[in-house]
Amino acid sequence: MTRDTDELRLAGEWLARHDLAGARPTPLLAGRLAARRRARLATYVILAALIIVCALTATSAFGGLQPYRPLLLVALAVSVAGLLLAQSLLDRWVRRVDQRAGATLSRRAAHPIQPGWRTVLGRPFAVFVVATFAGAMALAASALTVPGPTVQLAVVVLIGLLGATAITAMQLRHLLRFPVVAEDEESLTADVIMRVEDARELTTPSVQWSLPVVLFGTAPGWWGAAAFAYIVLSLAACVALHARTPSCATVARQVMIVR
């Protein structure tokens, strides 16, 4: 009972933060928000595991014997595939929670919507995601031109970045494709807010900022300066983007007006 009460309280606080203080926190909303909090925490763990595996592989490849380095890269690729599978199972679990919630609804919202990527992510955030991934990939690829151990480390970073890109793509696909769960206008607005909020959370380039650090100390000075500039500029763009774009609640209300 205490757990249910805490989830309802957190749902009420979530509604208040998104200018929906007049809406009543329902067990359906509380359950969906609780599932998303757990899924988000699990995704953080998956991304942290990706960074740790890449760092350990880079350390082993740099200090190990040459014949074992290809095996280390194979092990890294297998580890990344395992993390992708874990993310897929996590998204499936969230879908099952939503399906069970939808099955309890007495009725569906009239004229339900299925928000597209322009609503859920938005063009500015989409451009930011593409730019940060492309910038990180370009940094890692440029390190391949540096002779010596930097090449092996750059390959490790590239594999990690490809894994992070795949994880983000899977999450965005999930947000765009899972069905709307709503029975009235308030719950429909909350559904859209959850999607937009989750999508914006995905745009934070934590892996892209972290993995290039593996190359510091072995890459030449010009590469370090380029990496530093990339991190500073993308951080400034991230802060400006979140400060200047409409809030999740505003986006949801605009969707409700035009539907």
PDB file of N, CA, C and O in Angstrom, residues 47 50 121 125-141 157-172 202-209 211-212 230 234:
ATOM      1  N   LEU A  47      24.020   2.035 -20.564  1.00  0.00           N
ATOM      2  CA  LEU A  47      24.980   2.958 -21.185  1.00  0.00           C
ATOM      3  C   LEU A  47      26.271   3.031 -20.371  1.00  0.00           C
ATOM      4  O   LEU A  47      27.368   3.116 -20.940  1.00  0.00           O
ATOM      5  N   LEU A  50      28.221   0.067 -21.201  1.00  0.00           N
ATOM      6  CA  LEU A  50      28.858   0.228 -22.508  1.00  0.00           C
ATOM      7  C   LEU A  50      30.159   1.017 -22.392  1.00  0.00           C
ATOM      8  O   LEU A  50      31.192   0.632 -22.959  1.00  0.00           O
ATOM      9  N   LEU A 121      10.081  14.203 -31.021  1.00  0.00           N
ATOM     10  CA  LEU A 121      11.470  14.652 -30.909  1.00  0.00           C
ATOM     11  C   LEU A 121      11.627  16.109 -31.331  1.00  0.00           C
ATOM     12  O   LEU A 121      12.256  16.895 -30.630  1.00  0.00           O
ATOM     13  N   PHE A 125      15.875  19.025 -32.015  1.00  0.00           N
ATOM     14  CA  PHE A 125      16.492  17.935 -31.258  1.00  0.00           C
ATOM     15  C   PHE A 125      16.984  16.833 -32.190  1.00  0.00           C
ATOM     16  O   PHE A 125      18.006  16.200 -31.931  1.00  0.00           O
ATOM     17  N   ALA A 126      16.247  16.589 -33.278  1.00  0.00           N
ATOM     18  CA  ALA A 126      16.688  15.577 -34.245  1.00  0.00           C
ATOM     19  C   ALA A 126      18.017  15.985 -34.874  1.00  0.00           C
ATOM     20  O   ALA A 126      18.933  15.156 -35.024  1.00  0.00           O
ATOM     21  N   VAL A 127      18.135  17.254 -35.246  1.00  0.00           N
ATOM     22  CA  VAL A 127      19.389  17.755 -35.817  1.00  0.00           C
ATOM     23  C   VAL A 127      20.518  17.641 -34.794  1.00  0.00           C
ATOM     24  O   VAL A 127      21.650  17.251 -35.130  1.00  0.00           O
ATOM     25  N   PHE A 128      20.207  17.950 -33.536  1.00  0.00           N
ATOM     26  CA  PHE A 128      21.224  17.873 -32.484  1.00  0.00           C
ATOM     27  C   PHE A 128      21.718  16.447 -32.300  1.00  0.00           C
ATOM     28  O   PHE A 128      22.924  16.197 -32.172  1.00  0.00           O
ATOM     29  N   VAL A 129      20.789  15.481 -32.285  1.00  0.00           N
ATOM     30  CA  VAL A 129      21.172  14.075 -32.118  1.00  0.00           C
ATOM     31  C   VAL A 129      22.083  13.626 -33.259  1.00  0.00           C
ATOM     32  O   VAL A 129      23.142  13.018 -33.040  1.00  0.00           O
ATOM     33  N   VAL A 130      21.683  13.934 -34.484  1.00  0.00           N
ATOM     34  CA  VAL A 130      22.484  13.537 -35.647  1.00  0.00           C
ATOM     35  C   VAL A 130      23.854  14.202 -35.603  1.00  0.00           C
ATOM     36  O   VAL A 130      24.888  13.563 -35.871  1.00  0.00           O
ATOM     37  N   ALA A 131      23.883  15.490 -35.260  1.00  0.00           N
ATOM     38  CA  ALA A 131      25.142  16.238 -35.253  1.00  0.00           C
ATOM     39  C   ALA A 131      26.099  15.713 -34.184  1.00  0.00           C
ATOM     40  O   ALA A 131      27.311  15.574 -34.436  1.00  0.00           O
ATOM     41  N   THR A 132      25.587  15.401 -33.002  1.00  0.00           N
ATOM     42  CA  THR A 132      26.481  14.931 -31.933  1.00  0.00           C
ATOM     43  C   THR A 132      27.034  13.543 -32.245  1.00  0.00           C
ATOM     44  O   THR A 132      28.220  13.280 -32.010  1.00  0.00           O
ATOM     45  N   PHE A 133      26.188  12.669 -32.782  1.00  0.00           N
ATOM     46  CA  PHE A 133      26.687  11.342 -33.152  1.00  0.00           C
ATOM     47  C   PHE A 133      27.684  11.450 -34.310  1.00  0.00           C
ATOM     48  O   PHE A 133      28.732  10.801 -34.300  1.00  0.00           O
ATOM     49  N   ALA A 134      27.361  12.282 -35.308  1.00  0.00           N
ATOM     50  CA  ALA A 134      28.265  12.438 -36.451  1.00  0.00           C
ATOM     51  C   ALA A 134      29.595  13.044 -36.010  1.00  0.00           C
ATOM     52  O   ALA A 134      30.667  12.614 -36.476  1.00  0.00           O
ATOM     53  N   GLY A 135      29.548  14.019 -35.108  1.00  0.00           N
ATOM     54  CA  GLY A 135      30.779  14.633 -34.621  1.00  0.00           C
ATOM     55  C   GLY A 135      31.651  13.647 -33.867  1.00  0.00           C
ATOM     56  O   GLY A 135      32.877  13.604 -34.052  1.00  0.00           O
ATOM     57  N   ALA A 136      31.036  12.837 -33.001  1.00  0.00           N
ATOM     58  CA  ALA A 136      31.802  11.840 -32.251  1.00  0.00           C
ATOM     59  C   ALA A 136      32.397  10.789 -33.176  1.00  0.00           C
ATOM     60  O   ALA A 136      33.554  10.365 -33.009  1.00  0.00           O
ATOM     61  N   MET A 137      31.609  10.356 -34.171  1.00  0.00           N
ATOM     62  CA  MET A 137      32.116   9.369 -35.125  1.00  0.00           C
ATOM     63  C   MET A 137      33.265   9.949 -35.942  1.00  0.00           C
ATOM     64  O   MET A 137      34.261   9.255 -36.221  1.00  0.00           O
ATOM     65  N   ALA A 138      33.152  11.223 -36.343  1.00  0.00           N
ATOM     66  CA  ALA A 138      34.216  11.859 -37.113  1.00  0.00           C
ATOM     67  C   ALA A 138      35.498  11.968 -36.288  1.00  0.00           C
ATOM     68  O   ALA A 138      36.605  11.763 -36.807  1.00  0.00           O
ATOM     69  N   LEU A 139      35.364  12.276 -35.006  1.00  0.00           N
ATOM     70  CA  LEU A 139      36.536  12.345 -34.131  1.00  0.00           C
ATOM     71  C   LEU A 139      37.238  10.988 -34.054  1.00  0.00           C
ATOM     72  O   LEU A 139      38.466  10.895 -34.193  1.00  0.00           O
ATOM     73  N   ALA A 140      36.442   9.933 -33.826  1.00  0.00           N
ATOM     74  CA  ALA A 140      37.026   8.595 -33.720  1.00  0.00           C
ATOM     75  C   ALA A 140      37.652   8.166 -35.045  1.00  0.00           C
ATOM     76  O   ALA A 140      38.743   7.581 -35.069  1.00  0.00           O
ATOM     77  N   ALA A 141      36.969   8.463 -36.153  1.00  0.00           N
ATOM     78  CA  ALA A 141      37.491   8.080 -37.463  1.00  0.00           C
ATOM     79  C   ALA A 141      38.789   8.817 -37.780  1.00  0.00           C
ATOM     80  O   ALA A 141      39.711   8.253 -38.376  1.00  0.00           O
ATOM     81  N   VAL A 157      36.530   2.850 -29.726  1.00  0.00           N
ATOM     82  CA  VAL A 157      35.588   3.963 -29.590  1.00  0.00           C
ATOM     83  C   VAL A 157      34.513   3.900 -30.670  1.00  0.00           C
ATOM     84  O   VAL A 157      33.321   4.132 -30.398  1.00  0.00           O
ATOM     85  N   LEU A 158      34.894   3.570 -31.886  1.00  0.00           N
ATOM     86  CA  LEU A 158      33.922   3.471 -32.980  1.00  0.00           C
ATOM     87  C   LEU A 158      32.882   2.384 -32.695  1.00  0.00           C
ATOM     88  O   LEU A 158      31.680   2.590 -32.922  1.00  0.00           O
ATOM     89  N   ILE A 159      33.328   1.236 -32.210  1.00  0.00           N
ATOM     90  CA  ILE A 159      32.384   0.160 -31.884  1.00  0.00           C
ATOM     91  C   ILE A 159      31.427   0.605 -30.777  1.00  0.00           C
ATOM     92  O   ILE A 159      30.212   0.367 -30.839  1.00  0.00           O
ATOM     93  N   GLY A 160      31.973   1.269 -29.772  1.00  0.00           N
ATOM     94  CA  GLY A 160      31.115   1.765 -28.693  1.00  0.00           C
ATOM     95  C   GLY A 160      30.109   2.803 -29.173  1.00  0.00           C
ATOM     96  O   GLY A 160      28.940   2.781 -28.767  1.00  0.00           O
ATOM     97  N   LEU A 161      30.536   3.709 -30.036  1.00  0.00           N
ATOM     98  CA  LEU A 161      29.628   4.729 -30.557  1.00  0.00           C
ATOM     99  C   LEU A 161      28.535   4.114 -31.426  1.00  0.00           C
ATOM    100  O   LEU A 161      27.376   4.544 -31.375  1.00  0.00           O
ATOM    101  N   LEU A 162      28.896   3.115 -32.217  1.00  0.00           N
ATOM    102  CA  LEU A 162      27.880   2.426 -33.020  1.00  0.00           C
ATOM    103  C   LEU A 162      26.862   1.739 -32.112  1.00  0.00           C
ATOM    104  O   LEU A 162      25.652   1.755 -32.398  1.00  0.00           O
ATOM    105  N   GLY A 163      27.331   1.150 -31.023  1.00  0.00           N
ATOM    106  CA  GLY A 163      26.406   0.535 -30.078  1.00  0.00           C
ATOM    107  C   GLY A 163      25.485   1.550 -29.430  1.00  0.00           C
ATOM    108  O   GLY A 163      24.278   1.321 -29.304  1.00  0.00           O
ATOM    109  N   ALA A 164      26.038   2.703 -29.032  1.00  0.00           N
ATOM    110  CA  ALA A 164      25.214   3.756 -28.433  1.00  0.00           C
ATOM    111  C   ALA A 164      24.194   4.291 -29.431  1.00  0.00           C
ATOM    112  O   ALA A 164      23.042   4.581 -29.073  1.00  0.00           O
ATOM    113  N   THR A 165      24.603   4.427 -30.702  1.00  0.00           N
ATOM    114  CA  THR A 165      23.677   4.882 -31.735  1.00  0.00           C
ATOM    115  C   THR A 165      22.526   3.900 -31.900  1.00  0.00           C
ATOM    116  O   THR A 165      21.351   4.301 -32.010  1.00  0.00           O
ATOM    117  N   ALA A 166      22.842   2.619 -31.905  1.00  0.00           N
ATOM    118  CA  ALA A 166      21.797   1.599 -32.057  1.00  0.00           C
ATOM    119  C   ALA A 166      20.842   1.604 -30.864  1.00  0.00           C
ATOM    120  O   ALA A 166      19.624   1.468 -31.041  1.00  0.00           O
ATOM    121  N   ILE A 167      21.359   1.775 -29.663  1.00  0.00           N
ATOM    122  CA  ILE A 167      20.511   1.816 -28.473  1.00  0.00           C
ATOM    123  C   ILE A 167      19.554   3.006 -28.544  1.00  0.00           C
ATOM    124  O   ILE A 167      18.352   2.890 -28.280  1.00  0.00           O
ATOM    125  N   THR A 168      20.074   4.179 -28.911  1.00  0.00           N
ATOM    126  CA  THR A 168      19.224   5.365 -29.028  1.00  0.00           C
ATOM    127  C   THR A 168      18.173   5.186 -30.109  1.00  0.00           C
ATOM    128  O   THR A 168      17.005   5.556 -29.931  1.00  0.00           O
ATOM    129  N   ALA A 169      18.565   4.609 -31.250  1.00  0.00           N
ATOM    130  CA  ALA A 169      17.610   4.376 -32.337  1.00  0.00           C
ATOM    131  C   ALA A 169      16.499   3.432 -31.899  1.00  0.00           C
ATOM    132  O   ALA A 169      15.318   3.634 -32.226  1.00  0.00           O
ATOM    133  N   MET A 170      16.838   2.396 -31.137  1.00  0.00           N
ATOM    134  CA  MET A 170      15.831   1.455 -30.644  1.00  0.00           C
ATOM    135  C   MET A 170      14.852   2.156 -29.713  1.00  0.00           C
ATOM    136  O   MET A 170      13.631   1.936 -29.792  1.00  0.00           O
ATOM    137  N   GLN A 171      15.359   3.019 -28.847  1.00  0.00           N
ATOM    138  CA  GLN A 171      14.479   3.715 -27.913  1.00  0.00           C
ATOM    139  C   GLN A 171      13.551   4.686 -28.636  1.00  0.00           C
ATOM    140  O   GLN A 171      12.367   4.787 -28.303  1.00  0.00           O
ATOM    141  N   LEU A 172      14.085   5.413 -29.620  1.00  0.00           N
ATOM    142  CA  LEU A 172      13.249   6.336 -30.383  1.00  0.00           C
ATOM    143  C   LEU A 172      12.181   5.581 -31.164  1.00  0.00           C
ATOM    144  O   LEU A 172      11.025   6.026 -31.255  1.00  0.00           O
ATOM    145  N   LEU A 202      16.683  11.321 -24.315  1.00  0.00           N
ATOM    146  CA  LEU A 202      17.587  10.541 -25.158  1.00  0.00           C
ATOM    147  C   LEU A 202      18.606  11.408 -25.892  1.00  0.00           C
ATOM    148  O   LEU A 202      19.625  10.890 -26.355  1.00  0.00           O
ATOM    149  N   THR A 203      18.321  12.699 -26.013  1.00  0.00           N
ATOM    150  CA  THR A 203      19.216  13.555 -26.809  1.00  0.00           C
ATOM    151  C   THR A 203      20.490  13.935 -26.055  1.00  0.00           C
ATOM    152  O   THR A 203      21.422  14.449 -26.682  1.00  0.00           O
ATOM    153  N   THR A 204      20.536  13.714 -24.746  1.00  0.00           N
ATOM    154  CA  THR A 204      21.743  14.058 -23.998  1.00  0.00           C
ATOM    155  C   THR A 204      22.882  13.134 -24.430  1.00  0.00           C
ATOM    156  O   THR A 204      22.814  11.920 -24.212  1.00  0.00           O
ATOM    157  N   PRO A 205      23.943  13.683 -25.024  1.00  0.00           N
ATOM    158  CA  PRO A 205      24.996  12.822 -25.620  1.00  0.00           C
ATOM    159  C   PRO A 205      26.035  12.378 -24.603  1.00  0.00           C
ATOM    160  O   PRO A 205      27.242  12.631 -24.758  1.00  0.00           O
ATOM    161  N   SER A 206      25.607  11.671 -23.568  1.00  0.00           N
ATOM    162  CA  SER A 206      26.535  11.288 -22.503  1.00  0.00           C
ATOM    163  C   SER A 206      27.609  10.327 -23.009  1.00  0.00           C
ATOM    164  O   SER A 206      28.796  10.466 -22.655  1.00  0.00           O
ATOM    165  N   VAL A 207      27.212   9.358 -23.836  1.00  0.00           N
ATOM    166  CA  VAL A 207      28.201   8.409 -24.359  1.00  0.00           C
ATOM    167  C   VAL A 207      29.153   9.100 -25.326  1.00  0.00           C
ATOM    168  O   VAL A 207      30.357   8.852 -25.317  1.00  0.00           O
ATOM    169  N   GLN A 208      28.618   9.983 -26.163  1.00  0.00           N
ATOM    170  CA  GLN A 208      29.466  10.694 -27.127  1.00  0.00           C
ATOM    171  C   GLN A 208      30.468  11.601 -26.426  1.00  0.00           C
ATOM    172  O   GLN A 208      31.556  11.846 -26.952  1.00  0.00           O
ATOM    173  N   TRP A 209      30.124  12.109 -25.260  1.00  0.00           N
ATOM    174  CA  TRP A 209      31.060  12.932 -24.498  1.00  0.00           C
ATOM    175  C   TRP A 209      32.081  12.072 -23.757  1.00  0.00           C
ATOM    176  O   TRP A 209      33.199  12.525 -23.501  1.00  0.00           O
ATOM    177  N   LEU A 211      33.135   8.567 -24.388  1.00  0.00           N
ATOM    178  CA  LEU A 211      34.025   7.622 -25.076  1.00  0.00           C
ATOM    179  C   LEU A 211      35.275   8.260 -25.684  1.00  0.00           C
ATOM    180  O   LEU A 211      36.348   7.649 -25.619  1.00  0.00           O
ATOM    181  N   PRO A 212      35.202   9.451 -26.292  1.00  0.00           N
ATOM    182  CA  PRO A 212      36.444  10.009 -26.854  1.00  0.00           C
ATOM    183  C   PRO A 212      37.543  10.228 -25.826  1.00  0.00           C
ATOM    184  O   PRO A 212      38.723  10.316 -26.188  1.00  0.00           O
ATOM    185  N   TYR A 230      34.684  19.978 -29.529  1.00  0.00           N
ATOM    186  CA  TYR A 230      33.438  19.239 -29.775  1.00  0.00           C
ATOM    187  C   TYR A 230      32.596  19.151 -28.499  1.00  0.00           C
ATOM    188  O   TYR A 230      31.378  19.397 -28.517  1.00  0.00           O
ATOM    189  N   SER A 234      29.045  21.151 -28.185  1.00  0.00           N
ATOM    190  CA  SER A 234      27.829  20.340 -28.060  1.00  0.00           C
ATOM    191  C   SER A 234      27.156  20.558 -26.717  1.00  0.00           C
ATOM    192  O   SER A 234      25.917  20.536 -26.626  1.00  0.00           O
TER     193      SER A 234
END
